[in-house]
Short mmCIF file of C-alpha atoms and ligand atoms in Angstrom, two decimals:
data_model
loop_
_atom_site.label_atom_id
_atom_site.label_comp_id
_atom_site.label_asym_id
_atom_site.label_seq_id
_atom_site.Cartn_x
_atom_site.Cartn_y
_atom_site.Cartn_z
CA MET A 50 0.00 0.00 0.00
CA SER A 51 1.26 3.49 -0.73
CA TYR A 52 0.74 6.50 1.48
CA MET A 53 1.80 8.90 -1.27
CA GLY A 54 0.45 12.35 -0.56
CA SER A 55 -1.23 11.32 2.69
CA LEU A 56 0.97 13.70 4.67
CA SER A 57 0.39 16.83 2.61
CA GLY A 58 -0.43 19.79 4.83
CA LYS A 59 1.45 18.18 7.73
CA THR A 60 4.71 19.40 9.26
CA ALA A 61 7.26 16.97 10.70
CA LEU A 62 10.13 17.64 13.08
CA VAL A 63 12.79 14.95 12.73
CA PHE A 64 15.72 14.49 15.13
CA GLY A 65 18.62 12.13 14.40
CA VAL A 66 20.02 12.81 10.92
CA ALA A 67 23.81 12.51 11.01
CA SER A 68 24.50 10.95 7.58
CA GLU A 69 22.93 9.36 4.53
CA THR A 70 22.85 6.08 6.49
CA SER A 71 20.82 7.51 9.38
CA ILE A 72 17.41 5.93 9.82
CA ALA A 73 16.13 9.48 10.41
CA TRP A 74 17.38 10.48 6.94
CA ALA A 75 15.34 7.74 5.25
CA ILE A 76 12.34 8.73 7.37
CA SER A 77 12.76 12.42 6.44
CA GLN A 78 12.86 11.50 2.75
CA GLU A 79 9.81 9.25 3.00
CA LEU A 80 7.78 11.85 4.93
CA ALA A 81 8.78 14.53 2.39
CA LYS A 82 7.89 12.21 -0.50
CA ASN A 83 4.44 11.82 1.04
CA GLY A 84 3.99 15.60 1.15
CA ALA A 85 5.12 16.60 4.66
CA LYS A 86 7.15 19.75 5.31
CA ILE A 87 10.30 18.85 7.28
CA TRP A 88 12.22 20.54 10.07
CA LEU A 89 15.43 18.83 11.18
CA GLY A 90 17.09 18.94 14.60
CA TYR A 91 20.69 17.78 14.81
CA GLN A 92 23.53 17.62 17.31
CA PHE A 93 26.66 17.35 15.11
CA ARG A 94 28.81 15.40 17.58
CA TYR A 95 31.75 14.38 15.33
CA HIS A 96 31.13 13.14 11.82
CA SER A 97 27.79 14.63 10.95
CA ARG A 98 27.04 15.27 7.26
CA ILE A 99 23.85 17.16 8.04
CA LYS A 100 24.98 20.40 6.43
CA ASP A 101 25.81 18.63 3.13
CA ILE A 102 22.67 16.55 2.91
CA ALA A 103 19.88 18.59 4.54
CA PRO A 104 19.58 21.02 1.59
CA GLN A 105 18.87 18.02 -0.70
CA LEU A 106 15.63 17.32 1.13
CA PRO A 107 12.46 18.29 -0.73
CA ASN A 108 10.07 20.34 1.45
CA LEU A 109 12.84 21.31 3.89
CA ALA A 110 11.57 24.04 6.22
CA GLY A 111 14.85 24.44 8.10
CA TYR A 112 17.43 22.78 10.32
CA GLU A 113 18.79 23.78 13.70
CA ARG A 114 21.32 22.44 16.16
CA CYS A 115 20.15 21.02 19.48
CA ASP A 116 21.72 18.69 22.04
CA VAL A 117 18.59 17.04 23.42
CA SER A 118 20.29 16.20 26.71
CA LYS A 119 20.47 19.92 27.54
CA GLU A 120 17.24 21.51 28.74
CA GLU A 121 18.36 25.03 27.77
CA GLU A 122 19.13 23.93 24.19
CA LEU A 123 15.76 22.22 23.84
CA GLU A 124 14.00 25.30 25.15
CA ALA A 125 15.89 27.58 22.74
CA PHE A 126 15.29 25.19 19.82
CA PHE A 127 11.53 25.10 20.30
CA LYS A 128 11.38 28.85 20.90
CA LYS A 129 13.04 29.37 17.51
CA LEU A 130 10.84 26.77 15.76
CA GLN A 131 7.57 28.69 16.37
CA SER A 132 5.66 26.44 13.97
CA PRO A 133 2.72 24.11 14.48
CA ILE A 134 3.82 20.50 14.03
CA ASP A 135 1.95 17.28 13.37
CA ILE A 136 4.74 14.69 13.48
CA LEU A 137 7.73 14.33 15.81
CA VAL A 138 10.42 11.75 15.03
CA HIS A 139 12.90 10.90 17.80
CA ALA A 140 15.70 8.80 16.25
CA ILE A 141 18.39 9.42 18.82
CA ALA A 142 20.59 7.19 20.95
CA PHE A 143 23.99 7.38 22.54
CA ALA A 144 26.07 5.54 25.13
CA PRO A 145 29.79 6.11 25.76
CA ALA A 146 32.18 3.48 24.32
CA THR A 147 33.09 2.37 27.87
CA ALA A 148 29.47 1.22 28.35
CA PHE A 149 30.07 -1.53 25.75
CA GLU A 150 33.43 -2.71 27.11
CA GLY A 151 32.92 -4.59 30.36
CA PRO A 152 30.08 -6.67 31.76
CA VAL A 153 26.84 -4.85 32.53
CA LEU A 154 27.58 -5.48 36.22
CA GLN A 155 30.32 -2.90 35.95
CA THR A 156 28.42 -0.18 34.13
CA SER A 157 29.34 3.08 35.82
CA GLU A 158 26.66 5.43 37.05
CA ALA A 159 28.00 8.08 34.66
CA ASP A 160 27.62 5.78 31.61
CA PHE A 161 24.16 4.63 32.74
CA SER A 162 23.09 8.18 33.28
CA GLN A 163 24.35 9.43 29.91
CA ALA A 164 22.84 6.49 28.01
CA LEU A 165 19.42 6.98 29.58
CA THR A 166 19.46 10.78 29.49
CA VAL A 167 20.19 10.89 25.75
CA SER A 168 18.42 7.73 24.57
CA SER A 169 15.33 7.55 26.82
CA HIS A 170 14.60 10.66 28.87
CA SER A 171 15.08 12.88 25.82
CA LEU A 172 11.75 11.55 24.51
CA PRO A 173 9.51 13.04 27.23
CA LYS A 174 11.70 16.14 27.28
CA MET A 175 11.13 16.73 23.57
CA VAL A 176 7.45 15.87 23.78
CA LYS A 177 7.00 18.41 26.59
CA TYR A 178 7.97 21.16 24.12
CA ALA A 179 6.38 19.61 21.03
CA ALA A 180 2.92 18.80 22.45
CA PRO A 181 1.81 22.46 22.77
CA LEU A 182 2.63 22.84 19.05
CA MET A 183 0.37 19.87 18.20
CA SER A 184 -2.93 21.63 18.77
CA LYS A 185 -4.72 19.45 16.18
CA GLY A 186 -3.25 16.23 17.61
CA GLY A 187 -0.16 14.52 16.30
CA SER A 188 2.05 11.49 15.94
CA VAL A 189 5.26 10.93 17.89
CA ILE A 190 7.55 8.17 16.64
CA THR A 191 10.70 6.85 18.30
CA LEU A 192 13.18 4.14 17.36
CA THR A 193 13.95 1.17 19.55
CA TYR A 194 15.65 -2.23 19.31
CA LEU A 195 14.89 -5.77 20.50
CA GLY A 196 17.56 -5.30 23.21
CA GLY A 197 14.89 -3.37 25.14
CA GLN A 198 12.87 -6.58 25.58
CA ARG A 199 15.37 -9.44 25.29
CA VAL A 200 19.09 -9.91 25.83
CA CYS A 201 20.96 -9.02 22.64
CA ALA A 202 24.70 -9.69 22.61
CA ASN A 203 26.88 -6.60 23.15
CA TYR A 204 23.95 -4.20 23.57
CA LYS A 205 24.46 -3.94 27.36
CA VAL A 206 23.20 -0.71 29.00
CA MET A 207 21.53 0.32 25.72
CA GLY A 208 19.08 -2.55 26.37
CA VAL A 209 18.19 -0.88 29.66
CA ALA A 210 17.82 2.47 27.88
CA LYS A 211 15.52 0.99 25.20
CA ALA A 212 13.37 -0.73 27.88
CA ALA A 213 12.94 2.68 29.53
CA LEU A 214 12.20 4.28 26.16
CA GLU A 215 9.46 1.73 25.39
CA ALA A 216 7.95 2.29 28.85
CA TYR A 217 7.98 6.05 28.16
CA VAL A 218 6.12 5.38 24.88
CA ARG A 219 3.28 3.73 26.81
CA GLU A 220 3.20 6.35 29.57
CA LEU A 221 3.22 9.25 27.09
CA ALA A 222 0.59 7.59 24.88
CA HIS A 223 -1.64 7.28 27.94
CA GLU A 224 -1.09 10.88 29.06
CA LEU A 225 -1.41 12.50 25.65
CA GLY A 226 -4.16 10.35 24.13
CA PRO A 227 -6.92 12.75 25.26
CA GLN A 228 -5.16 15.46 23.19
CA LYS A 229 -5.15 13.09 20.19
CA ILE A 230 -1.37 12.86 20.28
CA ARG A 231 -0.28 9.31 19.48
CA VAL A 232 3.08 7.91 20.60
CA ASN A 233 4.62 4.77 19.09
CA ALA A 234 8.00 3.09 18.74
CA ILE A 235 9.39 1.19 15.78
CA SER A 236 11.66 -1.66 16.83
CA ALA A 237 14.01 -1.98 13.87
CA GLY A 238 16.18 -4.96 13.06
CA PRO A 239 19.93 -4.23 12.92
CA ILE A 240 21.03 -1.74 10.24
CA LYS A 241 24.56 -0.53 9.57
CA THR A 242 24.63 3.14 10.65
CA LEU A 243 27.05 5.39 12.54
CA ALA A 244 25.40 4.55 15.89
CA ALA A 245 25.49 0.82 15.12
CA SER A 246 29.23 0.99 14.43
CA GLY A 247 29.73 1.54 18.18
CA ILE A 248 28.36 -1.94 18.91
CA PRO A 249 31.12 -4.60 18.90
CA ASN A 250 30.83 -7.33 16.19
CA PHE A 251 27.90 -5.63 14.51
CA ASP A 252 28.63 -7.41 11.19
CA LEU A 253 28.23 -10.79 12.91
CA ILE A 254 24.91 -9.61 14.37
CA LEU A 255 23.74 -8.65 10.86
CA ASP A 256 24.71 -12.07 9.44
CA TYR A 257 23.00 -13.91 12.29
CA HIS A 258 19.86 -11.81 11.97
CA LYS A 259 19.60 -12.57 8.28
CA SER A 260 20.02 -16.30 8.81
CA VAL A 261 17.37 -16.48 11.58
CA ALA A 262 14.70 -13.95 10.54
CA PRO A 263 11.74 -15.74 8.91
CA LEU A 264 12.02 -13.39 5.91
CA ARG A 265 15.76 -14.30 5.62
CA ASP A 266 16.83 -10.74 4.95
CA ASN A 267 18.13 -7.70 6.75
CA VAL A 268 16.03 -4.61 7.29
CA THR A 269 16.83 -1.39 5.42
CA GLN A 270 16.39 2.20 6.47
CA GLU A 271 13.66 2.45 3.82
CA ASP A 272 11.70 -0.44 5.38
CA VAL A 273 11.65 1.47 8.66
CA ALA A 274 10.82 4.74 6.90
CA ARG A 275 7.71 3.27 5.25
CA CYS A 276 6.41 2.13 8.64
CA ALA A 277 7.15 5.60 10.04
CA ALA A 278 5.16 7.22 7.21
CA PHE A 279 2.22 4.96 8.07
CA LEU A 280 2.47 5.83 11.79
CA ALA A 281 2.73 9.52 10.88
CA SER A 282 -0.39 9.39 8.75
CA ASP A 283 -4.05 9.39 9.72
CA GLU A 284 -4.24 5.80 8.38
CA SER A 285 -2.91 4.75 11.79
CA ARG A 286 -5.25 7.03 13.78
CA MET A 287 -6.19 4.39 16.38
CA ILE A 288 -2.68 3.03 16.97
CA THR A 289 -0.87 4.39 20.04
CA GLY A 290 1.44 3.21 22.81
CA GLN A 291 2.79 0.38 20.65
CA THR A 292 6.22 -0.98 19.84
CA ILE A 293 5.98 -2.22 16.27
CA PHE A 294 8.67 -4.57 14.98
CA VAL A 295 10.16 -4.01 11.54
CA ASP A 296 12.63 -6.88 11.73
CA GLY A 297 11.73 -9.51 9.14
CA GLY A 298 10.05 -11.46 11.94
CA TYR A 299 13.28 -12.07 13.87
CA SER A 300 11.67 -11.26 17.23
CA ILE A 301 9.08 -14.08 16.99
CA VAL A 302 11.69 -16.83 16.75
CA GLY A 303 12.46 -18.91 19.84
CA VAL A 304 14.60 -21.73 18.46
CA PRO A 305 15.87 -21.01 14.94
CA ALA A 306 15.94 -23.65 12.18
CA LEU A 307 18.61 -26.15 13.22
CA SER A 308 19.83 -27.40 9.86
P1 LIG B 688 22.73 7.42 13.57
O1 LIG B 688 22.62 7.75 12.15
O2 LIG B 688 24.09 7.47 14.19
O3 LIG B 688 21.73 8.34 14.39
C1 LIG B 688 21.86 8.58 15.77
C2 LIG B 688 21.55 10.03 15.96
O4 LIG B 688 21.48 10.38 17.34
C3 LIG B 688 22.61 10.95 15.33
O5 LIG B 688 21.99 11.82 14.42
C4 LIG B 688 23.15 11.71 16.53
O6 LIG B 688 23.53 13.03 16.21
C5 LIG B 688 21.92 11.72 17.41
N1 LIG B 688 22.24 12.11 18.79
C6 LIG B 688 23.00 11.44 19.68
N2 LIG B 688 23.08 12.14 20.83
C7 LIG B 688 22.33 13.27 20.64
C8 LIG B 688 22.02 14.40 21.45
N3 LIG B 688 22.50 14.50 22.71
N4 LIG B 688 21.24 15.38 20.94
C9 LIG B 688 20.76 15.29 19.67
N5 LIG B 688 21.02 14.25 18.84
C10 LIG B 688 21.80 13.26 19.33
O7 LIG B 688 22.19 5.94 13.88
P2 LIG B 688 20.77 5.24 13.67
O8 LIG B 688 21.06 3.79 13.70
O9 LIG B 688 20.05 5.83 12.52
O10 LIG B 688 20.01 5.58 15.03
C11 LIG B 688 18.72 6.17 15.08
C12 LIG B 688 17.87 5.46 16.13
O11 LIG B 688 17.55 4.15 15.65
C13 LIG B 688 18.53 5.27 17.49
O12 LIG B 688 17.58 5.47 18.51
C14 LIG B 688 18.94 3.81 17.45
O13 LIG B 688 19.09 3.23 18.73
C15 LIG B 688 17.76 3.24 16.72
N6 LIG B 688 17.94 1.89 16.17
C16 LIG B 688 19.01 1.62 15.36
C17 LIG B 688 19.18 0.33 14.89
C18 LIG B 688 20.37 0.00 14.01
O14 LIG B 688 20.69 -1.19 13.91
N7 LIG B 688 21.04 0.95 13.39
C19 LIG B 688 18.26 -0.67 15.21
C20 LIG B 688 17.18 -0.36 16.03
C21 LIG B 688 17.03 0.92 16.51
P3 LIG B 688 25.08 13.44 15.88
O15 LIG B 688 25.76 12.25 15.33
O16 LIG B 688 24.93 14.57 14.93
O17 LIG B 688 25.67 13.87 17.19
#
């Protein structure tokens, strides 16, 4: 099914574009293709290509820097935005490299705190500023991973952060439902991006995923983007508080095929 044009007249604010491989970049393109006007929020930590690629986006309304872990930056960002929005995409995660080194038992409080501040608590913080701009209702979409529900090798404290993020999705959906603001998460299968390159042995995870997923393939950014466009559109008007898997069915498998 195509949602072509179903987002015309809507404005989306997308956080998390750092390069052409970012899931948020594919989502921005898909939302724009379906007619939405796009604002981008970016951090530019080290290797961001935002300034090269953002101008290529059709329907770009503007792009502004914002570190979502800093309250004063969020406040300034939304003050500058001054635009009604219909769609908010939160495609942000970060944990320091040390969080992936030792066993989870040795995760420092500083690493735990940074991982959850950036990857989980940033969702309600952003929604606090975005909700007043969604006077006609809206759709909030975040990105999660199976590590929030099951143990996934090498994901460590990020699994804890994604569990918190998914709980926030339900809490926010419950609180904001009366204002017709929907909140959902897409749980994507592994995709090679800048963030994923911080996870040790990511190539082995990709190979394993492909061999076990019922659809015997890896997920692409575009697969996730099409689901995001659906969640952003009124076609999904009664879906809220959900974590929807776009993973080729990987998450349903208990014991994989043994031969
Ligand atoms: P990505 O391209 O590296 O995107 C991660 C983004 O987070 C970057 O744009 C980064 O900005 C931004 N970010 C980090 N800290 C920030 C902060 N304090 N303030 C504002 N922005 C910040 O990687 P991605 O894989 O597309 O990740 C997007 C989302 O998908 C994440 O939530 C990730 O956990 C989730 N996800 C990814 C996979 C996968 O396998 N790739 C699977 C499931 C879910 P800068 O780089 O500009 O600092």
